[in-house]
Amino acid sequence: MALKFQIEHFPRPDIFDCISGSIQQSANAEIVGMAHGRILCSPHAHAVIRGIDVTKALALPGVVAILTAADCQDGGTRTTIDGTHPAPIFARKARFVGDWIAAVAAESSIVAEEALELIDVDYVVLPPILDPLLAAGPDGPLVHDDVPGNIAADTLHPLTNGSVKEVFAEAAFVGEFSGVASRKLRSDFQQQTAVAMVSGNGVMTVSTSAHYSSDLDPGARSIETVAALLANACGRPVKVMEPDALTLYSPHTSSFHSVTIAADDKGVLCGLDHIAIADAGAYSLEHFAVGNVAELPGMLHCGAIGGRIASIYTNTPPAGGSASSGKLEGNFIFQQAIDRLSEKAGIDPLSFRIRNLLSGEAGARMERCMRLAADRFGWQEKWHGWRREGASGGRYRQGAGMSILTRSTGKFNFGHQADFVEVEVDTETGFTVLLKHVCAIDVTGFRGLPDPVLLQASLMSGIGIAMIESFIIDPQIGCVPEDVAFALRAPNIMDAPDIDYIFTGVPLPPEIEEGHDPLQLGFSDPAPAIANAVYNATGIRIHSLPLSADKILLALHNADVNVSARSMIRGQYL
């Protein structure tokens, strides 16, 4: 049966009930005659599937239908025109722990789960490739046989110009910083569920708890596709629940960044070299956003620019698909490199950035953002200079830091953000408290003025990425350890600092579709500001997210240790 989805959006009057937990979740939906679908996932990160025997599972009373790659149009492999590899509905080769192998429809969820255990899959286990920095070698195993070196994408920095080597050789000051940004965990109100049913005239209706901004690809992997195929196979409604979210994908990829930046004897930037290597995971959800990485210099005039941006396939869950992909991760490294250079030049972070702004209206808007936020924050009083022992001695040390970010809003407009934060670090435990956060956003070119509550939620999302959220993948077998899974959490009200915000500029009318949502700016800038504040308080820099207590404590006791600057486990320290 050829599938074609048409998307219809319905309003969400139930959002309060979802948050409070009083609503009937879609996972609990029941329809007369409905079968229950479950999906079989691979326990191996990398394995060839020689065969699948469903005989025992089909013989189990209550089993209605079983589907594998052999029953699907895509045949278990998909390659798009541009050479990318989106996930097939079911795989013939397992490429990560959790890859979809088969689906069962049965009279009850219990029978469906029992049937999954009876499906006999003949795996030939292969060595997993979990580190993108090692996966790009010419002689290693391949995630996709037709992708040499596992390189999904590789390009020069879009702003490449001039000779970076010559500039660095003549520069008075050169600052370098490298590190990794972790994946971000999905946070769903409920387990994603789809219910599919065929009407008497042959029209397939699929109800889903997921949100899609555009038409679904019926050949791509989704619970909606699986529900529709099972409903067509057994001729009755089928409800399919998504497998464990930890094995599916994460909305932000992990990525390695190395930034080298130079200035002359007056503290004027003259060169930038930026290398970015992203972990694409097993399939292409969304390639690492080259444009977002290219925007990181923002309103800073960097002179000669060089570098490369690459995306590498690995045997880890697919990653990508989130707003500002690549920007949050890259800015965490880029802004710390800027601070390291300004320290070498003996100039405070605010003055250094203002000194290197582009001329013209856009640069002036960024300067206004920085000055408004600095004044509201009390930068002159809280900044105590480049003192490695921190702004205060003793066990508890306070420090201040800042960061800036620019995002293109289309039609040659740019939105700007400046963040100033104050932290207190307990040097005996490594625990860090965010005391104050001031954010100024220039909304020129954005679609409407942001809701202050939603902006604070966006900032809290960025704070969670910076300080709490930790998506760790075991470096040996490629799955999320159980003890880590139980400890995963998003930020809550107890983690919220004193947040102040400033809007400047004139936004576009809300009905103008060309504008961007200013909330996409909000969550991408807090992480580097917090990292710079931790350095100001303690004299140590952390090279990976989150800025957790164990990393800070390790760095405090081992001042020369580069904490997780490069790691097979997505930049986390175990």
XYZ file of C-alpha atoms in Angstrom:
574
model
C 0.000 0.000 0.000
C 1.447 3.389 -1.020
C 1.295 5.820 1.877
C 0.925 9.590 1.632
C 0.438 11.730 4.713
C -1.456 14.997 4.871
C -0.851 17.011 8.047
C -3.698 18.704 9.928
C -2.901 20.669 13.084
C -5.331 20.932 15.974
C -5.195 23.469 18.825
C -3.818 22.384 22.183
C -6.406 23.416 24.797
C -5.109 20.604 26.999
C -1.641 21.988 27.700
C -2.350 22.707 31.379
C -3.834 19.239 31.834
C -0.728 17.742 30.191
C 1.542 19.556 32.621
C -0.576 18.665 35.659
C -0.928 15.028 34.575
C -4.721 15.051 34.756
C -5.340 14.460 31.040
C -6.025 11.131 29.366
C -2.780 10.451 27.481
C -2.863 9.194 23.890
C -0.940 6.129 25.073
C -4.105 5.145 26.987
C -6.442 5.548 23.998
C -8.703 2.580 23.251
C -10.777 1.834 20.122
C -13.093 -1.131 19.657
C -11.228 -3.860 17.797
C -7.872 -2.119 18.142
C -4.633 -4.115 17.996
C -1.506 -3.119 19.912
C 1.786 -2.579 18.137
C 5.305 -2.926 19.505
C 8.679 -2.404 17.814
C 11.686 -4.745 18.079
C 14.945 -2.837 18.575
C 18.521 -3.980 18.053
C 20.543 -4.749 21.203
C 23.760 -4.214 19.214
C 25.349 -0.958 18.081
C 26.697 -2.444 14.856
C 25.606 -5.751 13.315
C 24.669 -7.287 9.985
C 21.316 -9.058 10.008
C 21.658 -12.356 8.154
C 18.084 -13.408 8.693
C 14.900 -12.966 10.731
C 12.707 -15.919 11.690
C 9.201 -14.896 12.822
C 7.684 -18.403 12.815
C 7.481 -18.787 16.603
C 6.159 -15.275 17.065
C 3.397 -15.723 14.463
C 2.350 -18.983 16.160
C 1.756 -17.195 19.465
C -2.022 -16.906 20.099
C -3.140 -13.296 19.730
C -0.488 -12.194 17.236
C -2.131 -10.502 14.249
C 0.756 -9.314 12.021
C 4.532 -8.990 11.924
C 6.502 -6.649 9.643
C 10.224 -6.541 8.793
C 12.334 -4.712 6.192
C 11.279 -7.300 3.605
C 7.670 -6.093 3.911
C 8.429 -2.403 3.285
C 8.829 -0.392 0.108
C 12.251 0.931 1.111
C 13.610 -2.603 1.469
C 15.533 -1.565 4.563
C 17.857 0.907 2.840
C 17.347 4.527 1.836
C 19.704 6.993 0.173
C 18.471 10.421 -0.881
C 19.520 12.369 -3.969
C 22.091 14.376 -2.001
C 23.680 11.157 -0.692
C 22.358 11.362 2.870
C 21.003 8.318 4.671
C 17.722 8.837 6.541
C 16.645 5.964 8.746
C 14.697 3.221 6.947
C 11.445 2.036 8.465
C 13.169 -1.227 9.436
C 16.883 -1.936 9.108
C 18.691 -4.795 7.385
C 21.869 -3.746 9.177
C 21.724 -2.556 12.795
C 23.589 0.736 13.080
C 22.920 1.719 16.714
C 21.499 0.244 19.912
C 17.772 0.738 19.398
C 17.700 0.494 15.594
C 14.245 -0.710 14.463
C 14.263 -4.310 13.202
C 10.605 -5.441 13.145
C 7.114 -4.614 14.416
C 4.345 -6.764 15.863
C 0.589 -6.188 16.097
C -1.294 -8.296 18.644
C -4.546 -8.445 20.596
C -2.859 -6.908 23.656
C 0.342 -5.110 24.526
C 1.422 -8.069 26.693
C 1.090 -10.503 23.787
C 2.894 -8.077 21.481
C 5.831 -7.840 23.879
C 5.962 -11.623 24.264
C 6.006 -11.938 20.475
C 8.992 -9.614 20.234
C 10.974 -12.018 22.428
C 10.100 -14.912 20.097
C 11.435 -13.231 16.954
C 14.788 -14.873 16.141
C 17.246 -12.407 14.597
C 20.560 -13.775 13.293
C 23.054 -10.963 14.058
C 26.673 -10.861 12.944
C 28.071 -8.391 15.474
C 30.619 -5.893 14.138
C 32.952 -3.515 16.043
C 31.006 -0.337 16.867
C 32.240 3.103 15.794
C 31.318 5.509 18.590
C 33.777 8.398 18.372
C 33.433 10.711 15.341
C 37.076 11.744 15.686
C 38.121 8.124 15.165
C 35.357 7.145 12.741
C 36.691 9.350 9.926
C 39.806 7.216 9.388
C 40.307 5.603 5.959
C 40.707 2.013 7.181
C 38.081 1.686 9.918
C 34.652 -0.004 9.799
C 31.905 1.763 7.842
C 28.487 2.669 9.199
C 27.165 2.898 5.628
C 29.024 0.872 3.023
C 28.714 3.585 0.378
C 30.103 6.389 2.570
C 33.936 6.359 2.533
C 35.471 7.319 5.856
C 31.956 7.691 7.352
C 32.030 11.335 6.236
C 28.443 12.500 5.866
C 29.475 16.053 4.972
C 32.734 17.988 4.773
C 33.216 21.588 3.695
C 35.493 24.571 4.145
C 34.346 27.237 6.586
C 31.788 29.277 4.581
C 33.550 32.553 5.465
C 37.023 31.363 4.423
C 39.203 34.268 3.291
C 42.855 35.311 3.514
C 45.825 33.340 4.838
C 45.202 32.313 8.426
C 48.714 30.843 8.835
C 50.389 34.093 7.870
C 48.137 36.108 10.178
C 48.822 33.806 13.129
C 52.574 34.001 12.536
C 52.509 37.806 12.742
C 49.866 38.205 15.494
C 50.772 39.646 18.886
C 48.293 37.405 20.730
C 46.878 33.981 19.853
C 44.177 32.245 21.890
C 43.025 28.647 21.444
C 40.243 26.623 22.965
C 38.822 23.236 22.069
C 36.218 20.943 23.489
C 32.940 19.134 22.998
C 29.267 19.760 23.567
C 27.049 16.919 24.721
C 23.858 15.734 23.169
C 20.637 17.069 24.605
C 17.977 14.748 25.989
C 14.449 14.853 24.656
C 11.825 15.930 27.188
C 8.363 14.687 26.203
C 5.127 15.141 28.134
C 4.232 11.554 27.258
C 5.425 8.504 25.397
C 4.887 9.239 21.701
C 1.957 7.225 20.357
C 0.213 6.822 16.998
C -3.160 5.210 16.248
C -3.929 4.245 12.632
C -7.199 2.997 11.167
C -8.545 2.391 7.658
C -12.073 3.591 6.886
C -14.536 1.797 4.604
C -13.543 3.923 1.592
C -9.879 2.987 1.983
C -8.708 6.251 3.589
C -6.067 5.788 6.286
C -6.352 8.078 9.328
C -3.421 8.372 11.716
C -3.722 10.224 15.030
C -0.437 11.050 16.715
C 0.778 12.748 19.859
C 3.837 14.038 17.986
C 4.123 17.459 16.334
C 5.184 17.850 12.716
C 5.711 21.171 10.979
C 5.524 19.661 7.466
C 4.310 16.592 5.625
C 5.621 13.230 6.787
C 7.751 11.130 4.463
C 5.854 7.809 4.281
C 9.093 5.983 3.478
C 10.911 7.332 6.521
C 11.007 5.893 10.018
C 8.248 7.071 12.339
C 5.701 5.495 14.635
C 3.016 6.924 12.332
C 4.399 4.958 9.385
C 4.651 1.763 11.423
C 1.096 2.194 12.744
C -0.221 2.733 9.208
C 1.606 -0.310 7.825
C 0.389 -2.551 10.655
C -3.188 -1.275 10.320
C -3.072 -2.012 6.596
C -1.611 -5.471 7.234
C -4.219 -6.579 9.762
C -7.234 -4.598 8.513
C -8.076 -3.037 11.877
C -7.024 -0.078 14.040
C -3.538 -0.352 15.529
C -1.927 1.670 18.320
C 1.882 1.867 18.297
C 3.948 3.275 21.130
C 7.451 4.603 20.570
C 10.284 2.517 22.073
C 12.571 3.863 24.788
C 13.318 7.505 23.945
C 16.938 7.095 25.081
C 17.607 4.823 22.087
C 15.961 6.972 19.425
C 17.608 10.317 18.829
C 18.612 13.504 20.572
C 17.618 16.952 19.279
C 21.161 18.303 19.550
C 24.159 16.488 18.184
C 27.407 16.225 20.096
C 30.248 17.982 18.330
C 33.955 18.711 18.695
C 35.186 22.252 18.112
C 38.683 23.690 17.957
C 38.913 27.474 17.739
C 42.149 29.432 17.292
C 41.845 33.210 17.181
C 44.445 35.994 16.954
C 44.740 39.725 17.654
C 47.317 42.441 17.041
C 49.089 44.415 19.741
C 46.091 46.763 20.056
C 43.702 43.914 20.785
C 42.087 44.004 17.326
C 41.097 40.607 15.918
C 42.993 39.601 12.792
C 42.445 35.850 12.279
C 40.156 32.917 13.083
C 40.505 29.190 12.432
C 37.512 27.038 13.379
C 37.340 23.263 12.990
C 33.980 21.624 13.787
C 33.314 17.876 13.698
C 29.782 16.739 14.462
C 28.507 13.292 15.388
C 25.674 12.640 12.922
C 24.756 9.367 14.588
C 23.698 6.419 12.477
C 21.338 8.202 10.101
C 20.775 11.665 8.686
C 18.045 13.451 10.588
C 19.571 16.825 9.906
C 23.144 17.460 8.831
C 25.209 19.683 11.087
C 24.064 23.222 10.311
C 27.007 24.775 8.454
C 25.281 28.148 8.301
C 24.813 28.273 12.073
C 28.508 27.593 12.681
C 29.397 30.266 10.126
C 27.316 32.781 12.097
C 29.363 32.339 15.295
C 31.727 35.279 14.617
C 28.535 37.332 14.474
C 29.250 41.034 14.675
C 32.953 40.515 15.481
C 35.331 41.434 12.683
C 37.762 38.510 12.684
C 39.952 39.330 9.656
C 41.254 36.212 7.881
C 39.052 33.155 8.448
C 39.753 29.474 7.798
C 38.725 26.032 8.976
C 36.551 23.045 8.120
C 33.119 21.806 9.141
C 32.359 18.080 8.956
C 29.632 15.654 9.993
C 30.575 12.012 10.672
C 28.390 8.907 10.852
C 28.800 6.760 13.985
C 27.000 3.804 15.591
C 25.086 6.049 17.987
C 21.436 7.220 17.933
C 20.696 9.733 15.155
C 21.058 13.349 16.209
C 19.903 16.715 14.980
C 16.594 18.276 14.101
C 16.652 21.061 16.713
C 16.608 24.805 16.214
C 20.057 26.417 16.065
C 21.778 23.065 15.497
C 25.521 23.661 15.733
C 25.198 27.176 17.133
C 24.808 26.321 20.818
C 27.638 23.781 20.667
C 30.007 26.018 18.714
C 29.303 29.154 20.738
C 30.254 27.322 23.945
C 33.790 26.921 22.554
C 34.022 30.125 20.490
C 33.139 32.517 23.323
C 35.632 30.867 25.677
C 38.324 31.273 22.999
C 37.422 34.965 22.786
C 37.825 35.294 26.560
C 41.196 33.512 26.506
C 42.428 35.928 23.848
C 41.138 39.005 25.674
C 42.942 37.791 28.824
C 46.208 37.476 26.888
C 45.684 40.988 25.529
C 44.978 42.290 29.047
C 41.537 43.659 28.127
C 38.302 42.913 29.961
C 35.783 40.719 28.044
C 33.201 43.473 27.492
C 35.664 46.063 26.196
C 37.388 43.463 23.988
C 34.154 42.532 22.252
C 33.047 46.148 21.814
C 36.465 47.001 20.351
C 36.067 44.330 17.671
C 32.484 44.936 16.564
C 31.706 45.516 12.914
C 30.908 49.086 11.968
C 27.416 50.020 10.883
C 23.908 49.624 12.257
C 24.136 45.883 13.040
C 27.304 46.342 15.101
C 25.738 49.300 16.878
C 22.702 47.192 17.820
C 24.958 44.517 19.303
C 26.876 47.146 21.281
C 23.600 48.517 22.624
C 22.630 45.005 23.716
C 25.929 44.517 25.559
C 25.900 47.896 27.279
C 22.260 47.618 28.405
C 22.817 44.144 29.843
C 26.138 45.137 31.449
C 24.576 48.142 33.170
C 21.590 46.141 34.440
C 23.911 43.360 35.628
C 26.382 45.707 37.345
C 29.392 44.505 35.337
C 31.733 47.209 36.584
C 31.102 46.180 40.188
C 31.069 42.407 39.670
C 34.015 42.067 37.275
C 37.203 41.813 39.325
C 39.719 41.421 36.537
C 41.696 38.425 35.262
C 42.516 36.939 38.670
C 42.980 33.170 38.569
C 42.319 32.837 42.285
C 38.817 34.131 41.685
C 36.899 37.165 42.800
C 36.822 35.913 46.366
C 39.001 33.523 48.339
C 38.005 30.644 50.560
C 35.734 27.740 49.874
C 32.981 29.670 48.072
C 34.165 31.756 45.140
C 32.108 34.092 43.024
C 32.790 35.122 39.474
C 31.179 36.953 36.552
C 31.137 36.062 32.872
C 29.542 37.142 29.624
C 28.800 35.892 26.131
C 27.243 37.246 22.942
C 25.418 35.635 20.025
C 24.118 36.724 16.630
C 21.506 34.910 14.577
C 20.457 35.651 11.015
C 16.753 36.457 10.736
C 16.631 36.561 6.949
C 16.674 39.423 4.455
C 20.013 40.656 5.808
C 18.663 41.210 9.307
C 20.339 39.875 12.426
C 19.101 39.283 15.941
C 21.578 39.844 18.780
C 21.819 38.553 22.343
C 24.138 39.415 25.231
C 24.200 37.369 28.461
C 25.870 38.297 31.756
C 25.910 35.810 34.623
C 27.246 35.551 38.175
C 28.086 32.182 39.734
C 29.257 30.853 43.086
C 31.452 27.740 43.083
C 31.928 25.496 46.098
C 35.593 24.503 45.691
C 35.235 21.515 48.048
C 32.396 19.859 46.111
C 32.555 21.474 42.670
C 28.878 22.398 42.980
C 28.024 25.626 41.158
C 25.092 27.945 41.836
C 23.925 30.442 39.229
C 23.171 33.601 41.218
C 22.124 36.114 38.586
C 21.449 36.115 34.859
C 20.802 39.221 32.753
C 19.930 38.762 29.081
C 19.479 41.512 26.491
C 17.963 40.622 23.108
C 17.724 42.842 20.048
C 14.492 41.732 18.378
C 14.932 43.688 15.144
C 13.910 41.406 12.281
C 12.204 38.879 14.524
C 8.543 37.956 14.374
C 6.884 39.832 17.187
C 7.997 40.534 20.738
C 8.684 37.337 22.706
C 6.518 36.361 25.632
C 8.645 37.035 28.762
C 7.553 33.740 30.324
C 8.539 31.771 27.223
C 11.845 33.641 27.052
C 12.646 32.657 30.639
C 11.731 29.066 29.749
C 14.105 29.244 26.769
C 16.885 30.626 28.963
C 16.249 27.871 31.521
C 16.580 25.321 28.729
C 19.999 26.793 27.936
C 20.943 26.765 31.618
C 19.910 23.099 31.819
C 22.145 22.236 28.864
C 24.983 24.182 30.466
C 24.816 22.780 33.988
C 22.620 19.679 34.259
C 21.677 17.679 31.188
C 24.076 14.831 30.522
C 23.499 12.331 27.719
C 26.212 9.702 28.170
C 26.787 6.802 25.787
C 28.842 3.842 26.988
C 32.129 3.831 25.008
C 32.233 0.043 24.748
C 28.741 -1.027 23.707
C 27.134 2.201 22.532
C 24.081 2.408 24.785
C 23.006 4.749 27.580
C 23.997 3.175 30.945
C 21.017 2.370 33.153
C 22.325 4.288 36.154
C 22.780 7.352 33.956
C 19.281 6.980 32.536
C 17.748 7.047 36.017
C 19.725 10.181 36.899
C 18.700 12.180 33.809
C 16.674 15.292 34.514
C 15.797 18.701 33.121
C 16.129 21.938 35.138
C 13.330 22.839 37.534
C 12.338 25.881 39.577
C 15.012 25.123 42.182
C 17.692 25.592 39.516
C 16.358 28.981 38.375
C 18.523 32.013 39.173
C 17.416 35.634 39.373
C 16.678 36.162 35.647
C 16.347 39.644 34.193
C 15.777 40.418 30.530
C 15.858 43.442 28.257
C 14.281 43.831 24.812
C 15.685 46.379 22.418
C 14.966 47.130 18.762
C 11.732 47.011 16.767
C 10.369 43.556 15.799
C 8.416 42.687 12.682
C 4.628 42.414 12.978
C 3.614 38.936 14.242
C 1.828 38.144 10.974
C 5.028 38.516 8.908
C 6.133 34.952 8.118
C 9.710 35.824 7.118
C 10.723 36.643 10.688
C 12.227 34.116 13.089
C 11.198 33.214 16.586
C 13.401 35.174 19.034
C 13.208 32.272 21.489
C 15.680 30.422 19.256
C 18.251 32.940 20.440
C 17.490 32.447 24.117
C 18.809 28.968 24.874
C 21.994 29.122 22.755
C 23.993 31.716 24.716
C 23.896 30.976 28.494
C 26.392 28.057 28.414
C 29.544 30.011 27.409
C 28.665 32.881 29.755
C 28.411 30.432 32.672
C 31.678 28.727 31.651
C 33.458 32.092 31.540
C 32.052 32.972 34.973
C 33.290 29.656 36.422
C 36.758 30.497 35.084
C 36.601 33.978 36.614
C 35.688 32.424 39.973
C 38.141 29.516 40.017
C 40.790 29.930 37.310
C 39.846 26.632 35.630
C 38.138 26.040 32.290
C 35.850 23.139 31.475
C 36.016 21.824 27.919
C 32.707 19.961 27.786
C 29.053 20.291 28.703
C 27.473 20.095 31.181
C 29.558 22.056 33.678
C 28.950 19.406 36.306
C 30.383 19.266 39.807
C 32.580 16.216 39.109
C 34.331 17.950 36.212
C 34.900 21.164 38.146
C 36.222 19.269 41.171
C 38.574 17.208 38.986
C 39.895 20.347 37.304
C 40.386 22.115 40.644
C 42.531 19.232 41.919
C 44.314 18.705 38.603
C 44.909 22.143 37.218
C 46.740 20.861 34.141
C 44.127 18.268 33.202
C 42.135 19.044 30.065
C 38.782 17.802 31.332
C 37.119 15.791 28.587
C 38.342 17.963 25.749
C 38.035 14.872 23.583
C 36.079 11.830 24.555
C 34.443 8.727 23.115
C 31.469 9.270 25.394
C 30.079 12.475 23.953
C 32.313 14.744 25.980
C 31.210 13.522 29.372
C 33.436 12.600 32.282
C 32.611 9.278 33.962
